[in-house]
Amino acid sequence: MTSTPASAPALPTASAMDFPADFVWAVATSAFQIEGAHDADGKGPSVWDRFCRQPGVIADGSNGDTACDHYQRWEQDLDMIRDLGVDAYRFSVSWPRVRPSGDGDWNEAGLAFYDQIVDGLIARGIKPYLTLNHWDLPQALQDIGGWGSRATVDRFVEYAIGIAKRYGDRVVSIATHNEPWVVAQLGHETGIFAPGLKDRALAAQVSHHLLVSHGLAISAMRALKLKASLGIVLNLAPMYPATDSEADRAKAVLEDGKLRRWYMDPLFKGSYPQDVIDDLGEAAPRVQPGDMDLIRVPIDFLGINYYSRVMVSADGSFDAKKSGLELTDMDWEVYPQGLTDLLVRLHREYPVPRLYVTENGGAFKDPVGADGRVHDEDRTRYLDTHIAAVGDALRQGVPMGGYMVWSLMDNFEWASGYVKRFGIVHVDYATQRRTPKDSALAYRDFVLRQRALRQRRG
Ligand code: FCB
């Protein structure tokens, strides 16, 4: 990797903060977004493979067939992660790559691919953080009801046990689901993500099945007495009323209930929030006796994916684009304070043993310059201020375990296709050439400095 250009920004705000010696610095990706090789070596189709084939659902009409071709280029990519100097790498396993129909036979070639990833990380001194479900459900399970069916819960538990037995003593962490809210809401209520269904009651049922499958998978993996710590990853965003009006404030409470309490309460308190149940009415999920106890099992960590806060207005009139607020290329506001607020609040309201920021980053338009570099000052500043926000949370007593940048490299950004770029490494999709952006160099220098401080402290 090239050296830091003299003009490259460091992370000055974050550098001024104190982080614990065992704090984990990492980068993150997910299988569908980077691997490509959609039908190689026995892999089955996922719901995202199928969804992308519907006209008009992906902004640039693209799909994940090739993505970053990580399936072929994994060695080079692992070297790139090593060169970033990070402690850890968060990735996901593609369920249909290792068990093509979600049921029946396992695919040894797919399992061997992740052996290479896990062993390759360890050989390079990088800790593997594994996620089981980053949305790519085997299409064969969708065909028989997907997450709307209780049978998928059983299949997921089998999948979790299989993966845990194979890798659970080599990876340091296993997360069951990534962002169950997205699977339920965007996949089954608004339908803008796979599998593209629009049914509110189904979405609520899906969220319940995801939570039950989480609890059962945690219990089953716990029984294996693995070295890996076990947890789940939620996408959370603090909700702020757009005005001080009573209506806006009430709406912000309800929206916070749908996103945050709907998942946090069952995981840590064993119940769904009544205001959201009331709001769902007839669409509330069917909960079998004992389900809430299955969900509320002890976990070792909670991962938080944080990108922005949400401004809520009762009549939906708040428009970020017209707000004058600083926005990323996703039109998400840059608001680091929201991350501190969120982490502190979670720590105060729930007995969470350890928290990680498992995703944080920004999409920005950053072309490769004439000098062959990507001068992404906006992303560098974003990382700097958000890492500092984590430092603020630590100072307020939140048990933070680590911070993971989304994302290692530009990749398939779901319904936005390849248009939105979140990577700290630029990917030229025509040539698959990887170019570390200035933000990657700044993050590397920051992490190396943290390590030097750590060593000096002993
Ligand atoms: C999160 C997803 C991740 C990525 C970022 C931008 O919701 O977990 O895969 O797409 O958003």
Tab-separated table of C-alpha atoms and ligand atoms in Angstrom:
chain	number	residue	atom	x	y	z
A	1	MET	CA	0.000	0.000	0.000
A	2	THR	CA	1.220	3.456	-0.826
A	3	SER	CA	2.468	5.824	1.824
A	4	THR	CA	0.332	8.607	3.191
A	5	PRO	CA	0.564	11.671	0.976
A	6	ALA	CA	1.957	14.626	2.861
A	7	SER	CA	-1.365	16.415	2.549
A	8	ALA	CA	-3.461	13.448	3.725
A	9	PRO	CA	-5.605	14.267	6.705
A	10	ALA	CA	-5.040	12.202	9.826
A	11	LEU	CA	-7.914	11.643	12.265
A	12	PRO	CA	-7.150	14.556	14.595
A	13	THR	CA	-10.313	14.527	16.715
A	14	ALA	CA	-10.244	10.770	17.273
A	15	SER	CA	-6.512	10.820	17.956
A	16	ALA	CA	-7.111	13.086	20.913
A	17	MET	CA	-9.336	10.462	22.610
A	18	ASP	CA	-8.414	7.559	24.851
A	19	PHE	CA	-9.311	4.029	23.797
A	20	PRO	CA	-8.781	0.912	25.910
A	21	ALA	CA	-5.781	-1.280	25.108
A	22	ASP	CA	-7.991	-4.181	23.954
A	23	PHE	CA	-10.249	-2.009	21.764
A	24	VAL	CA	-10.720	-3.681	18.363
A	25	TRP	CA	-10.226	-1.650	15.164
A	26	ALA	CA	-11.696	-3.306	12.114
A	27	VAL	CA	-13.170	-3.093	8.639
A	28	ALA	CA	-16.371	-4.801	7.512
A	29	THR	CA	-17.995	-6.337	4.425
A	30	SER	CA	-20.731	-8.857	3.647
A	31	ALA	CA	-20.774	-11.874	1.360
A	32	PHE	CA	-23.343	-10.836	-1.238
A	33	GLN	CA	-21.890	-7.359	-1.571
A	34	ILE	CA	-18.350	-8.451	-2.452
A	35	GLU	CA	-18.031	-12.114	-3.388
A	36	GLY	CA	-19.601	-12.430	-6.837
A	37	ALA	CA	-19.278	-16.058	-8.070
A	38	HIS	CA	-23.032	-16.300	-7.707
A	39	ASP	CA	-23.267	-19.810	-9.126
A	40	ALA	CA	-19.709	-21.085	-8.705
A	41	ASP	CA	-18.744	-24.411	-7.176
A	42	GLY	CA	-22.233	-25.504	-6.236
A	43	LYS	CA	-23.549	-22.266	-4.705
A	44	GLY	CA	-27.331	-21.977	-4.741
A	45	PRO	CA	-29.226	-18.755	-5.529
A	46	SER	CA	-30.101	-16.397	-2.696
A	47	VAL	CA	-33.127	-14.120	-2.444
A	48	TRP	CA	-30.873	-11.267	-3.544
A	49	ASP	CA	-29.766	-13.137	-6.683
A	50	ARG	CA	-33.433	-13.546	-7.556
A	51	PHE	CA	-34.522	-10.047	-6.519
A	52	CYS	CA	-31.873	-8.336	-8.658
A	53	ARG	CA	-33.350	-10.016	-11.729
A	54	GLN	CA	-36.602	-8.072	-11.374
A	55	PRO	CA	-36.575	-5.049	-13.675
A	56	GLY	CA	-36.333	-1.674	-11.984
A	57	VAL	CA	-35.529	-2.725	-8.439
A	58	ILE	CA	-31.787	-1.951	-8.487
A	59	ALA	CA	-30.836	1.647	-9.295
A	60	ASP	CA	-28.313	0.770	-12.019
A	61	GLY	CA	-29.965	-2.483	-13.082
A	62	SER	CA	-26.989	-4.403	-11.706
A	63	ASN	CA	-26.677	-7.537	-9.591
A	64	GLY	CA	-24.198	-9.392	-7.401
A	65	ASP	CA	-23.026	-11.858	-10.055
A	66	THR	CA	-19.479	-10.510	-10.034
A	67	ALA	CA	-19.499	-7.735	-7.409
A	68	CYS	CA	-15.876	-7.234	-6.264
A	69	ASP	CA	-14.916	-10.730	-7.431
A	70	HIS	CA	-13.714	-11.360	-3.915
A	71	TYR	CA	-14.340	-15.096	-4.362
A	72	GLN	CA	-11.377	-15.146	-6.773
A	73	ARG	CA	-9.367	-12.285	-5.325
A	74	TRP	CA	-9.655	-13.108	-1.627
A	75	GLU	CA	-5.908	-13.506	-1.079
A	76	GLN	CA	-5.146	-10.086	-2.449
A	77	ASP	CA	-8.040	-8.669	-0.415
A	78	LEU	CA	-6.796	-10.249	2.804
A	79	ASP	CA	-3.351	-8.799	2.115
A	80	MET	CA	-5.029	-5.422	1.692
A	81	ILE	CA	-6.758	-5.805	5.071
A	82	ARG	CA	-3.428	-6.734	6.651
A	83	ASP	CA	-1.809	-3.667	5.103
A	84	LEU	CA	-4.481	-1.496	6.713
A	85	GLY	CA	-3.052	-2.589	10.046
A	86	VAL	CA	-6.469	-3.388	11.543
A	87	ASP	CA	-7.015	-5.899	14.353
A	88	ALA	CA	-10.097	-7.555	12.894
A	89	TYR	CA	-12.276	-8.156	9.856
A	90	ARG	CA	-16.050	-8.527	9.952
A	91	PHE	CA	-17.467	-10.615	7.102
A	92	SER	CA	-20.495	-12.798	6.501
A	93	VAL	CA	-20.960	-16.338	5.284
A	94	SER	CA	-23.252	-16.825	2.310
A	95	TRP	CA	-25.778	-19.391	3.486
A	96	PRO	CA	-26.585	-20.653	-0.053
A	97	ARG	CA	-22.863	-21.069	-0.759
A	98	VAL	CA	-22.442	-23.495	2.108
A	99	ARG	CA	-25.902	-25.117	2.047
A	100	PRO	CA	-27.327	-24.350	-1.374
A	101	SER	CA	-31.010	-25.013	-0.717
A	102	GLY	CA	-30.898	-24.122	2.974
A	103	ASP	CA	-31.797	-27.720	3.733
A	104	GLY	CA	-30.274	-31.074	2.861
A	105	ASP	CA	-26.700	-31.385	1.691
A	106	TRP	CA	-23.917	-29.025	2.629
A	107	ASN	CA	-21.549	-27.809	-0.063
A	108	GLU	CA	-17.978	-28.692	0.845
A	109	ALA	CA	-16.501	-26.312	-1.753
A	110	GLY	CA	-18.353	-23.400	-0.174
A	111	LEU	CA	-17.274	-24.382	3.322
A	112	ALA	CA	-13.688	-24.698	2.112
A	113	PHE	CA	-13.847	-21.126	0.787
A	114	TYR	CA	-14.535	-19.827	4.293
A	115	ASP	CA	-11.827	-22.095	5.729
A	116	GLN	CA	-9.438	-20.198	3.474
A	117	ILE	CA	-10.803	-16.847	4.617
A	118	VAL	CA	-10.663	-17.707	8.311
A	119	ASP	CA	-7.238	-19.342	8.147
A	120	GLY	CA	-5.948	-16.611	5.832
A	121	LEU	CA	-7.021	-13.943	8.318
A	122	ILE	CA	-5.445	-15.752	11.242
A	123	ALA	CA	-2.214	-16.253	9.293
A	124	ARG	CA	-2.108	-12.505	8.743
A	125	GLY	CA	-2.742	-11.710	12.396
A	126	ILE	CA	-6.325	-10.522	11.820
A	127	LYS	CA	-9.200	-11.626	14.040
A	128	PRO	CA	-12.219	-13.028	12.143
A	129	TYR	CA	-15.681	-11.686	13.124
A	130	LEU	CA	-18.299	-13.813	11.404
A	131	THR	CA	-21.943	-12.941	10.650
A	132	LEU	CA	-24.348	-15.753	9.786
A	133	ASN	CA	-27.170	-13.850	8.094
A	134	HIS	CA	-26.351	-10.721	6.157
A	135	TRP	CA	-29.606	-11.061	4.181
A	136	ASP	CA	-28.778	-13.663	1.522
A	137	LEU	CA	-31.337	-16.316	2.440
A	138	PRO	CA	-31.307	-19.363	0.138
A	139	GLN	CA	-33.995	-18.786	-2.508
A	140	ALA	CA	-35.161	-22.380	-2.020
A	141	LEU	CA	-36.260	-21.468	1.508
A	142	GLN	CA	-38.006	-18.337	0.221
A	143	ASP	CA	-39.914	-20.549	-2.187
A	144	ILE	CA	-41.477	-22.338	0.784
A	145	GLY	CA	-42.275	-19.214	2.785
A	146	GLY	CA	-38.897	-17.725	3.745
A	147	TRP	CA	-38.705	-15.875	7.059
A	148	GLY	CA	-42.484	-15.789	7.136
A	149	SER	CA	-42.423	-19.517	7.848
A	150	ARG	CA	-41.480	-21.017	11.184
A	151	ALA	CA	-39.645	-23.796	9.321
A	152	THR	CA	-36.978	-21.263	8.299
A	153	VAL	CA	-36.244	-20.741	11.988
A	154	ASP	CA	-35.313	-24.432	12.248
A	155	ARG	CA	-33.204	-24.277	9.097
A	156	PHE	CA	-31.359	-21.248	10.451
A	157	VAL	CA	-30.538	-23.042	13.696
A	158	GLU	CA	-29.124	-25.973	11.714
A	159	TYR	CA	-27.079	-23.531	9.648
A	160	ALA	CA	-25.783	-21.800	12.793
A	161	ILE	CA	-24.748	-25.104	14.359
A	162	GLY	CA	-23.007	-26.240	11.170
A	163	ILE	CA	-21.048	-23.005	10.846
A	164	ALA	CA	-20.252	-22.836	14.548
A	165	LYS	CA	-18.914	-26.408	14.566
A	166	ARG	CA	-16.745	-25.716	11.556
A	167	TYR	CA	-15.323	-22.283	12.415
A	168	GLY	CA	-16.370	-21.545	16.007
A	169	ASP	CA	-12.989	-22.209	17.564
A	170	ARG	CA	-11.131	-20.157	14.969
A	171	VAL	CA	-13.308	-17.045	14.713
A	172	VAL	CA	-13.469	-14.725	17.697
A	173	SER	CA	-17.105	-13.799	17.257
A	174	ILE	CA	-20.304	-15.027	15.637
A	175	ALA	CA	-23.294	-12.721	15.089
A	176	THR	CA	-26.600	-14.354	14.226
A	177	HIS	CA	-28.333	-11.655	12.162
A	178	ASN	CA	-27.295	-8.399	10.578
A	179	GLU	CA	-30.037	-5.789	10.897
A	180	PRO	CA	-33.204	-7.874	11.259
A	181	TRP	CA	-35.240	-4.653	10.917
A	182	VAL	CA	-34.030	-4.303	7.332
A	183	VAL	CA	-34.958	-7.874	6.417
A	184	ALA	CA	-38.409	-7.488	7.970
A	185	GLN	CA	-39.302	-3.921	6.984
A	186	LEU	CA	-37.489	-3.256	3.738
A	187	GLY	CA	-37.792	-6.842	2.549
A	188	HIS	CA	-41.409	-7.531	3.530
A	189	GLU	CA	-43.232	-4.237	4.180
A	190	THR	CA	-41.914	-1.585	1.799
A	191	GLY	CA	-40.502	-4.258	-0.507
A	192	ILE	CA	-37.536	-2.212	-1.690
A	193	PHE	CA	-35.124	-5.002	-0.685
A	194	ALA	CA	-35.257	-8.762	-1.297
A	195	PRO	CA	-37.529	-10.632	-1.316
A	196	GLY	CA	-39.552	-7.555	-2.320
A	197	LEU	CA	-42.844	-8.271	-0.547
A	198	LYS	CA	-45.304	-5.644	0.673
A	199	ASP	CA	-47.285	-7.005	3.572
A	200	ARG	CA	-47.219	-5.347	6.984
A	201	ALA	CA	-48.414	-8.354	8.960
A	202	LEU	CA	-45.919	-10.589	7.197
A	203	ALA	CA	-43.127	-8.132	8.005
A	204	ALA	CA	-44.049	-8.226	11.700
A	205	GLN	CA	-44.135	-12.013	11.636
A	206	VAL	CA	-40.755	-12.093	9.913
A	207	SER	CA	-39.246	-9.872	12.610
A	208	HIS	CA	-40.535	-12.266	15.248
A	209	HIS	CA	-39.151	-15.311	13.451
A	210	LEU	CA	-35.782	-13.610	13.055
A	211	LEU	CA	-35.687	-12.935	16.781
A	212	VAL	CA	-36.763	-16.467	17.727
A	213	SER	CA	-34.187	-17.921	15.346
A	214	HIS	CA	-31.563	-15.681	16.938
A	215	GLY	CA	-32.352	-16.931	20.435
A	216	LEU	CA	-32.492	-20.586	19.425
A	217	ALA	CA	-29.257	-20.298	17.447
A	218	ILE	CA	-27.487	-18.619	20.368
A	219	SER	CA	-28.609	-21.384	22.748
A	220	ALA	CA	-27.592	-24.113	20.315
A	221	MET	CA	-24.183	-22.545	19.678
A	222	ARG	CA	-23.681	-21.888	23.398
A	223	ALA	CA	-24.129	-25.604	24.045
A	224	LEU	CA	-21.138	-26.273	21.782
A	225	LYS	CA	-18.847	-24.444	24.226
A	226	LEU	CA	-16.967	-22.598	21.511
A	227	LYS	CA	-14.260	-20.009	21.880
A	228	ALA	CA	-16.234	-17.476	19.827
A	229	SER	CA	-18.333	-14.844	21.574
A	230	LEU	CA	-21.959	-14.734	20.447
A	231	GLY	CA	-24.279	-11.846	19.655
A	232	ILE	CA	-26.444	-9.985	17.142
A	233	VAL	CA	-26.145	-6.813	15.051
A	234	LEU	CA	-28.888	-4.159	14.926
A	235	ASN	CA	-29.211	-1.033	12.811
A	236	LEU	CA	-30.188	1.730	15.172
A	237	ALA	CA	-30.631	5.441	14.667
A	238	PRO	CA	-31.745	7.849	17.339
A	239	MET	CA	-35.006	9.577	16.450
A	240	TYR	CA	-35.318	13.300	16.980
A	241	PRO	CA	-38.606	15.193	16.543
A	242	ALA	CA	-38.274	17.661	13.664
A	243	THR	CA	-40.074	20.328	15.714
A	244	ASP	CA	-41.108	20.712	19.304
A	245	SER	CA	-44.756	20.050	18.504
A	246	GLU	CA	-46.543	17.396	20.494
A	247	ALA	CA	-47.384	15.475	17.341
A	248	ASP	CA	-43.757	15.334	16.196
A	249	ARG	CA	-42.558	14.275	19.604
A	250	ALA	CA	-45.151	11.505	19.855
A	251	LYS	CA	-44.285	10.268	16.389
A	252	ALA	CA	-40.575	10.195	17.244
A	253	VAL	CA	-41.332	7.988	20.264
A	254	LEU	CA	-43.330	5.555	18.115
A	255	GLU	CA	-40.682	5.446	15.383
A	256	ASP	CA	-38.027	4.806	18.011
A	257	GLY	CA	-40.242	1.979	19.244
A	258	LYS	CA	-40.454	0.388	15.809
A	259	LEU	CA	-36.733	0.484	15.133
A	260	ARG	CA	-35.042	0.221	18.513
A	261	ARG	CA	-37.374	-1.014	21.256
A	262	TRP	CA	-38.985	-3.608	18.959
A	263	TYR	CA	-35.634	-5.438	18.922
A	264	MET	CA	-33.956	-4.315	22.136
A	265	ASP	CA	-36.916	-5.029	24.434
A	266	PRO	CA	-37.383	-8.688	23.443
A	267	LEU	CA	-33.612	-9.286	23.408
A	268	PHE	CA	-33.029	-7.799	26.849
A	269	LYS	CA	-36.402	-7.553	28.584
A	270	GLY	CA	-38.385	-10.426	27.115
A	271	SER	CA	-41.343	-8.450	25.744
A	272	TYR	CA	-42.429	-6.392	22.747
A	273	PRO	CA	-43.178	-2.710	23.360
A	274	GLN	CA	-46.914	-2.259	23.867
A	275	ASP	CA	-47.155	0.994	21.903
A	276	VAL	CA	-45.818	-0.719	18.790
A	277	ILE	CA	-48.060	-3.761	19.305
A	278	ASP	CA	-51.010	-1.342	19.546
A	279	ASP	CA	-49.906	0.457	16.425
A	280	LEU	CA	-49.662	-2.829	14.533
A	281	GLY	CA	-53.145	-3.881	15.640
A	282	GLU	CA	-54.249	-6.814	13.503
A	283	ALA	CA	-50.804	-6.950	11.935
A	284	ALA	CA	-49.082	-7.822	15.243
A	285	PRO	CA	-47.100	-11.074	15.055
A	286	ARG	CA	-48.341	-14.415	16.278
A	287	VAL	CA	-46.199	-15.294	19.269
A	288	GLN	CA	-46.182	-18.872	20.543
A	289	PRO	CA	-46.044	-19.561	24.284
A	290	GLY	CA	-42.416	-19.557	25.419
A	291	ASP	CA	-41.123	-17.581	22.428
A	292	MET	CA	-40.161	-14.532	24.447
A	293	ASP	CA	-38.003	-16.674	26.735
A	294	LEU	CA	-36.322	-18.204	23.716
A	295	ILE	CA	-35.427	-14.733	22.431
A	296	ARG	CA	-34.115	-13.328	25.689
A	297	VAL	CA	-31.022	-15.487	26.130
A	298	PRO	CA	-27.759	-13.979	27.335
A	299	ILE	CA	-25.510	-12.704	24.583
A	300	ASP	CA	-21.884	-11.653	24.825
A	301	PHE	CA	-22.137	-8.582	22.661
A	302	LEU	CA	-24.449	-6.324	20.714
A	303	GLY	CA	-23.288	-4.876	17.410
A	304	ILE	CA	-24.641	-1.484	16.380
A	305	ASN	CA	-24.639	-0.290	12.797
A	306	TYR	CA	-24.865	3.480	12.897
A	307	TYR	CA	-24.979	5.843	9.945
A	308	SER	CA	-27.177	8.760	10.914
A	309	ARG	CA	-29.928	10.090	13.103
A	310	VAL	CA	-33.503	10.333	11.866
A	311	MET	CA	-35.590	13.493	12.042
A	312	VAL	CA	-39.246	12.657	12.535
A	313	SER	CA	-42.238	14.778	11.637
A	314	ALA	CA	-45.787	13.573	12.246
A	315	ASP	CA	-46.974	14.627	8.795
A	316	GLY	CA	-43.840	13.397	7.022
A	317	SER	CA	-42.988	16.913	5.906
A	318	PHE	CA	-39.358	16.866	7.033
A	319	ASP	CA	-37.155	16.697	3.956
A	320	ALA	CA	-33.454	16.084	4.607
A	321	LYS	CA	-32.544	17.379	1.146
A	322	LYS	CA	-34.102	20.747	1.870
A	323	SER	CA	-32.965	20.904	5.477
A	324	GLY	CA	-29.582	22.504	4.908
A	325	LEU	CA	-28.051	19.752	7.064
A	326	GLU	CA	-24.825	18.098	5.940
A	327	LEU	CA	-25.724	14.947	3.993
A	328	THR	CA	-23.813	12.019	2.518
A	329	ASP	CA	-24.421	10.687	-0.977
A	330	MET	CA	-27.234	8.531	0.509
A	331	ASP	CA	-28.901	11.768	1.730
A	332	TRP	CA	-28.224	10.597	5.269
A	333	GLU	CA	-27.286	13.383	7.648
A	334	VAL	CA	-23.755	13.470	9.040
A	335	TYR	CA	-24.466	13.552	12.771
A	336	PRO	CA	-21.767	12.017	14.983
A	337	GLN	CA	-23.383	13.221	18.199
A	338	GLY	CA	-26.244	10.798	17.467
A	339	LEU	CA	-23.842	7.884	17.863
A	340	THR	CA	-22.787	8.999	21.338
A	341	ASP	CA	-26.408	9.647	22.309
A	342	LEU	CA	-27.459	6.217	21.067
A	343	LEU	CA	-24.676	4.262	22.766
A	344	VAL	CA	-25.122	6.051	26.086
A	345	ARG	CA	-28.864	5.489	25.987
A	346	LEU	CA	-28.557	1.780	25.180
A	347	HIS	CA	-26.107	1.349	28.031
A	348	ARG	CA	-28.414	3.115	30.469
A	349	GLU	CA	-31.609	1.332	29.460
A	350	TYR	CA	-30.462	-2.238	28.835
A	351	PRO	CA	-28.016	-4.662	30.460
A	352	VAL	CA	-25.807	-4.948	27.371
A	353	PRO	CA	-22.523	-6.591	28.390
A	354	ARG	CA	-20.432	-5.242	25.516
A	355	LEU	CA	-21.152	-3.017	22.540
A	356	TYR	CA	-19.403	-2.782	19.207
A	357	VAL	CA	-19.957	-0.357	16.392
A	358	THR	CA	-20.090	-3.088	13.756
A	359	GLU	CA	-20.716	-0.660	10.878
A	360	ASN	CA	-20.132	3.032	10.408
A	361	GLY	CA	-19.106	4.983	7.365
A	362	GLY	CA	-20.343	7.160	4.569
A	363	ALA	CA	-21.086	7.071	0.854
A	364	PHE	CA	-19.555	10.025	-0.903
A	365	LYS	CA	-18.878	10.790	-4.529
A	366	ASP	CA	-15.163	10.399	-4.809
A	367	PRO	CA	-13.591	10.058	-8.211
A	368	VAL	CA	-10.041	8.876	-8.714
A	369	GLY	CA	-8.011	12.046	-9.276
A	370	ALA	CA	-5.461	12.735	-11.999
A	371	ASP	CA	-2.786	11.715	-9.498
A	372	GLY	CA	-4.381	8.267	-9.225
A	373	ARG	CA	-5.539	8.911	-5.674
A	374	VAL	CA	-8.959	9.403	-4.136
A	375	HIS	CA	-8.987	12.507	-1.968
A	376	ASP	CA	-12.058	11.713	0.100
A	377	GLU	CA	-11.735	14.364	2.781
A	378	ASP	CA	-15.467	14.097	3.516
A	379	ARG	CA	-15.211	10.410	4.390
A	380	THR	CA	-12.040	10.935	6.397
A	381	ARG	CA	-13.775	13.648	8.401
A	382	TYR	CA	-16.811	11.402	8.842
A	383	LEU	CA	-14.658	8.611	10.281
A	384	ASP	CA	-12.731	11.007	12.480
A	385	THR	CA	-15.790	12.556	14.083
A	386	HIS	CA	-17.646	9.262	14.496
A	387	ILE	CA	-14.686	7.490	16.084
A	388	ALA	CA	-14.442	10.466	18.419
A	389	ALA	CA	-18.163	10.003	19.184
A	390	VAL	CA	-17.357	6.441	20.288
A	391	GLY	CA	-14.565	7.854	22.434
A	392	ASP	CA	-17.137	10.160	24.056
A	393	ALA	CA	-19.387	7.185	24.800
A	394	LEU	CA	-16.450	5.348	26.385
A	395	ARG	CA	-15.775	8.357	28.555
A	396	GLN	CA	-19.377	8.167	29.724
A	397	GLY	CA	-18.911	4.570	30.817
A	398	VAL	CA	-20.297	2.628	27.849
A	399	PRO	CA	-18.535	-0.765	27.579
A	400	MET	CA	-17.392	-0.425	23.975
A	401	GLY	CA	-15.390	-3.299	22.502
A	402	GLY	CA	-14.511	-2.013	19.060
A	403	TYR	CA	-15.244	-0.011	15.922
A	404	MET	CA	-15.599	-1.348	12.385
A	405	VAL	CA	-15.596	0.792	9.262
A	406	TRP	CA	-18.225	0.140	6.627
A	407	SER	CA	-16.748	-0.711	4.312
A	408	LEU	CA	-13.377	-2.188	3.431
A	409	MET	CA	-14.031	-1.483	-0.245
A	410	ASP	CA	-16.711	-0.122	-2.565
A	411	ASN	CA	-19.258	-2.846	-3.209
A	412	PHE	CA	-22.790	-3.756	-4.250
A	413	GLU	CA	-24.913	-1.377	-2.186
A	414	TRP	CA	-28.177	-3.337	-2.416
A	415	ALA	CA	-30.956	-1.388	-4.168
A	416	SER	CA	-28.434	1.369	-4.984
A	417	GLY	CA	-26.342	-1.093	-6.992
A	418	TYR	CA	-22.782	0.075	-7.598
A	419	VAL	CA	-23.739	3.756	-7.647
A	420	LYS	CA	-23.102	4.455	-3.965
A	421	ARG	CA	-19.566	3.973	-2.739
A	422	PHE	CA	-18.925	3.270	0.941
A	423	GLY	CA	-15.408	1.837	0.629
A	424	ILE	CA	-12.253	3.229	2.134
A	425	VAL	CA	-10.708	1.387	-0.802
A	426	HIS	CA	-11.914	2.367	-4.262
A	427	VAL	CA	-12.910	-0.415	-6.665
A	428	ASP	CA	-12.799	0.068	-10.419
A	429	TYR	CA	-15.452	-2.454	-11.407
A	430	ALA	CA	-14.231	-2.723	-15.005
A	431	THR	CA	-10.759	-3.865	-13.980
A	432	GLN	CA	-11.367	-4.856	-10.333
A	433	ARG	CA	-8.442	-2.636	-9.451
A	434	ARG	CA	-8.407	-1.641	-5.772
A	435	THR	CA	-7.063	1.807	-4.805
A	436	PRO	CA	-6.895	2.785	-1.136
A	437	LYS	CA	-8.553	6.172	-0.732
A	438	ASP	CA	-7.035	8.836	1.497
A	439	SER	CA	-9.496	7.751	4.205
A	440	ALA	CA	-7.943	4.251	4.178
A	441	LEU	CA	-4.487	5.708	4.641
A	442	ALA	CA	-5.688	7.990	7.430
A	443	TYR	CA	-7.486	5.117	9.169
A	444	ARG	CA	-4.379	2.936	8.843
A	445	ASP	CA	-2.154	5.622	10.320
A	446	PHE	CA	-4.635	6.183	13.129
A	447	VAL	CA	-4.795	2.463	13.945
A	448	LEU	CA	-1.027	2.102	13.829
A	449	ARG	CA	-0.667	5.034	16.188
A	450	GLN	CA	-3.232	3.478	18.541
A	451	ARG	CA	-1.193	0.278	18.504
A	452	ALA	CA	2.015	2.147	19.262
A	453	LEU	CA	0.308	3.896	22.190
A	454	ARG	CA	-0.978	0.543	23.406
A	455	GLN	CA	2.512	-0.950	23.314
A	456	ARG	CA	4.001	2.017	25.093
A	457	ARG	CA	1.389	1.636	27.842
A	458	GLY	CA	2.403	-2.031	28.058
B	1	FCB	C1	-26.243	-1.427	6.248
B	1	FCB	C2	-25.892	-2.819	5.744
B	1	FCB	C3	-24.628	-2.890	4.949
B	1	FCB	C4	-24.445	-1.677	4.063
B	1	FCB	C5	-24.655	-0.403	4.836
B	1	FCB	C6	-24.457	0.847	4.023
B	1	FCB	O1	-27.612	-1.342	6.408
B	1	FCB	O2	-25.770	-3.718	6.821
B	1	FCB	O3	-24.642	-4.090	4.232
B	1	FCB	O4	-25.236	-1.775	2.956
B	1	FCB	O5	-25.920	-0.382	5.394
